[in-house]
Amino acid sequence: MNRRAIETDVCIVGSGISAAMIAERLARTTSAKILVIEAGDDTVPLAQRPAARERFLRYNENPWGVDHLEGYEVVGPLQSRSMQVGGLAMHWGAVTPRFSPEDFKQHSLYGVGTDWPITYEELDPFYQEAEELMGVAGAQGPDDLDPRGKPFPLPAIPLTYNLELLKKWASSAGIVMWSQPAAKNSIPYRGRPTCCRNDTCSPICPIGAKYSPDFTWNALRKTNRIALTTRMLVRKLVLSPDGKSVSHAIAVNRDRPDEPVELHAKQFVVAAGYTWSSHLLLLSAQDKAPNGVANSSGLVGKYLAGHRNVQTTVELPLKLYPGMNEQHSLVTKQFMRLKSGSEYIRHDLRIWESSSGRTARLIDDAGALMLGDAILDDWRRRTRTGTARVRAYYDVIPDRSSELTLDATRKNAYGDPLPKLAFRDAPESESMRGRTEESIRGLFADMARAGNGRLLRAPTVDNFQDHPSGGCRMGNDASSSVVDSWGRTHDHANLFVVGAPTCVSGSCANATLTFCALALRSARELEKALPRSTTTRSGTVE
Amino acid sequence: MPTRRSFLASLAATVPLAVFVRRAHAAAVVHLQGDPATLDALALTVLPSRLGRPGIAREAASFRDWAANYKESAELVHGYGTSRLRSTGPTPLTRWTTQLDQLDADAQRLHQHRFRELSAANREQVVRDALKGERLDRMPTVVDANHVAVALLAHFYESPGAADLCYEAQIGRQTCRPLAAQSSKPRPILKVLER
Ligand SMILES: Cc1cc2nc3c(=O)[nH]c(=O)nc-3n(C[C@H](O)[C@H](O)[C@H](O)COP(=O)(O)OP(=O)(O)OC[C@H]3O[C@@H](n4cnc5c(N)ncnc54)[C@H](O)[C@@H]3O)c2cc1C
Ligand code: SF4
């Protein structure tokens, strides 16, 4: 069998947003040869996105072409099937809050969960770097709740007329809210235009106002600073004879599956997201690592984390105009900080304009069919007052058995078992679940009352744990974690796992900015082992 | 010249199912584009008169365009929290064109005229009869609408223009608009729309 070998300094597995961050920084600060391997196809070019968006709007078609691998139907809640250059962040809504300082020391502050081996303050410069790279537009919240070393790189997305009214409503319920930070251009930034609020950020921005990793990849490819190989699936990491480092990776070119590829590198970075990173480590079991690479702790695939949400729609005596910018919202971190002595109930809170309960209908209250002007008249009557969508992500402490395992019953085209996912709450979260959801329902009811409104429907709980992370949690102790605080695996000196998988817990806010900050911090460590860049380039490459 | 129905029947007898379905969609498109008068009359019956006749004709044309460009088995936007992929289903257009034919047949039976030739009141009655037994408890998405009359309504009512007409304001949902303008209340729509 023909075997092709490729040599490089750094081999990055995956081309999602965490990979883009790390590649961008290494390309800027080192002169290392960087090879990025992506299992999926290239993404849809910017010029084709308006047309793709149009078909999404008309027919709900996937605007991202073929962005999945055949046969990857897995058991359990996979966040998304998307696998392509840019990863899930081609589809993302680009909502980019930071975690709060409390998230990193849950155990020492509140006696639950596990402390991270880093503090918020240590992560702050990397948050800033990620925000600058992507172009995050944000409003500074109250300093104590929303601390940051430097201002947001871009001015906040202005509140819509609707959100201004809803902010006053929240304030009447004693809640201080502000514009949700987002990686969307409030002004032109790094060659990309200002957001024109056409409101399809997730799944697709037709003009490139929303940051997605392809912009970073395009710039890096243009300057030949990296090589990005698509349609190549890394199947195994092979250890050196002493088992202390990774010697090479074995990959399959999806177009020539009979010719395996060996990827030799000084440093390996697994940046394949919360599912595929642990999956690859487990698939790589070999004599020197019988339970999988980097798995001497037995914790690879364990402690999958995330947050659940409770949401509802509130009817308010306000004249609102839904459609002004439905994907933008208000946010508060007020409930992410506990009052001393109170139970461990932590959540964020967001409010959006909504058209829920206010769409046109076909039959009137008496059940009679309406046609012609009657439908419009009825609709006009019902939209004299408006509705708001309210949602709280709440903290879930992950259990060790919240896990990804290999599914012996399902295999991909190359015979490798697929992953199986199961999320479970730690006992402290399990016991608090009912009271947490009750408390949030109570808050929604109080808010409705404060605005002389009412809940349009009973709040619902989504069992999906959103913004999933974990599986290779970080820590100082090699027996209770997979990687150190920099993402370097405890077991193998030249193997890093970066971003989502390394999280200790999932907080109660959208988590991707945190994954990016962690990836940039890993890059900071990796660059110590690589030749420094001889050309000084400031800022990020775009 | 064979009628659309006899043409479809001969197709069904001679070609495999997938090819038949594709050709049936194409035949339905030709049928609808070639003789849009029943659909136009249906639009006049179910859409708000405030759109004005030209506005209603535009909506009917836009619906025809939607239907003509429908693709079967296209991958739908990925679900969240699941690895299951979904695709668009069979074309609804063949069913809708049959229903348009049926409106004509009902009009002939009840009033000895084609649907397009009926008075507004008679047209409305024919449509009401046709919709008996349909699920009408909510406005469906266009593709989920079983009956062409409901599909036409769904197509209009999910459009940005419909929202503007309802709110009598230039909201311009899902269209490219200056970001800074979102802080102000949307401007009133020009009354010319309401003829
Ligand atoms: C619809 C949607 C909306 C979202 N909105 C938001 C939001 O508003 N805010 C927010 O914070 N988060 C949001 N998210 C989540 C966010 O997109 C993800 O957290 C983030 O993109 C994950 O990035 P990643 O780099 O960790 O992994 P991924 O994006 O999964 O990238 C991993 C890449 O590695 C590739 N790969 C995997 N295994 C291999 C292998 N063995 N060999 C080669 N390549 C491999 C994959 O194909 C993939 O491209 C959203 C997600 C979705 C789906
Ligand atoms: S609102 Fe429109 S322009 Fe702005 S980021 Fe979203 S999709 Fe892009």
Tab-separated table of N, CA and C in Angstrom, chain A residues 4-11 33-35 247 262-266:
chain	number	residue	atom	x	y	z
A	4	ARG	N	1.884	8.078	2.042
A	4	ARG	CA	2.477	9.383	1.751
A	4	ARG	C	2.846	10.039	3.074
A	5	ALA	N	4.035	10.640	3.170
A	5	ALA	CA	4.410	11.294	4.434
A	5	ALA	C	4.550	12.797	4.201
A	6	ILE	N	4.043	13.566	5.141
A	6	ILE	CA	4.165	15.024	5.053
A	6	ILE	C	4.866	15.498	6.331
A	7	GLU	N	5.842	16.402	6.160
A	7	GLU	CA	6.595	16.929	7.320
A	7	GLU	C	6.177	18.371	7.573
A	8	THR	N	6.054	18.742	8.823
A	8	THR	CA	5.754	20.137	9.158
A	8	THR	C	6.238	20.412	10.579
A	9	ASP	N	6.164	21.687	10.981
A	9	ASP	CA	6.523	21.995	12.378
A	9	ASP	C	5.318	21.788	13.283
A	10	VAL	N	4.183	22.352	12.852
A	10	VAL	CA	2.970	22.258	13.666
A	10	VAL	C	1.858	21.657	12.822
A	11	CYS	N	1.232	20.639	13.361
A	11	CYS	CA	0.092	20.051	12.652
A	11	CYS	C	-1.164	20.322	13.479
A	33	LYS	N	6.452	26.239	10.275
A	33	LYS	CA	5.630	25.727	9.165
A	33	LYS	C	4.358	25.149	9.760
A	34	ILE	N	3.213	25.606	9.287
A	34	ILE	CA	1.939	25.208	9.917
A	34	ILE	C	1.075	24.472	8.897
A	35	LEU	N	0.660	23.291	9.284
A	35	LEU	CA	-0.224	22.508	8.413
A	35	LEU	C	-1.553	22.309	9.147
A	247	SER	N	4.545	10.825	17.591
A	247	SER	CA	5.511	10.766	16.503
A	247	SER	C	4.869	11.246	15.198
A	262	GLU	N	0.792	9.956	6.284
A	262	GLU	CA	1.424	10.130	7.600
A	262	GLU	C	1.778	11.596	7.757
A	263	LEU	N	1.384	12.174	8.861
A	263	LEU	CA	1.678	13.577	9.106
A	263	LEU	C	2.705	13.645	10.228
A	264	HIS	N	3.905	14.105	9.891
A	264	HIS	CA	4.972	14.190	10.907
A	264	HIS	C	5.127	15.652	11.317
A	265	ALA	N	5.145	15.897	12.614
A	265	ALA	CA	5.245	17.282	13.077
A	265	ALA	C	5.971	17.325	14.412
A	266	LYS	N	6.531	18.519	14.713
A	266	LYS	CA	7.182	18.674	16.035
A	266	LYS	C	6.114	18.854	17.108
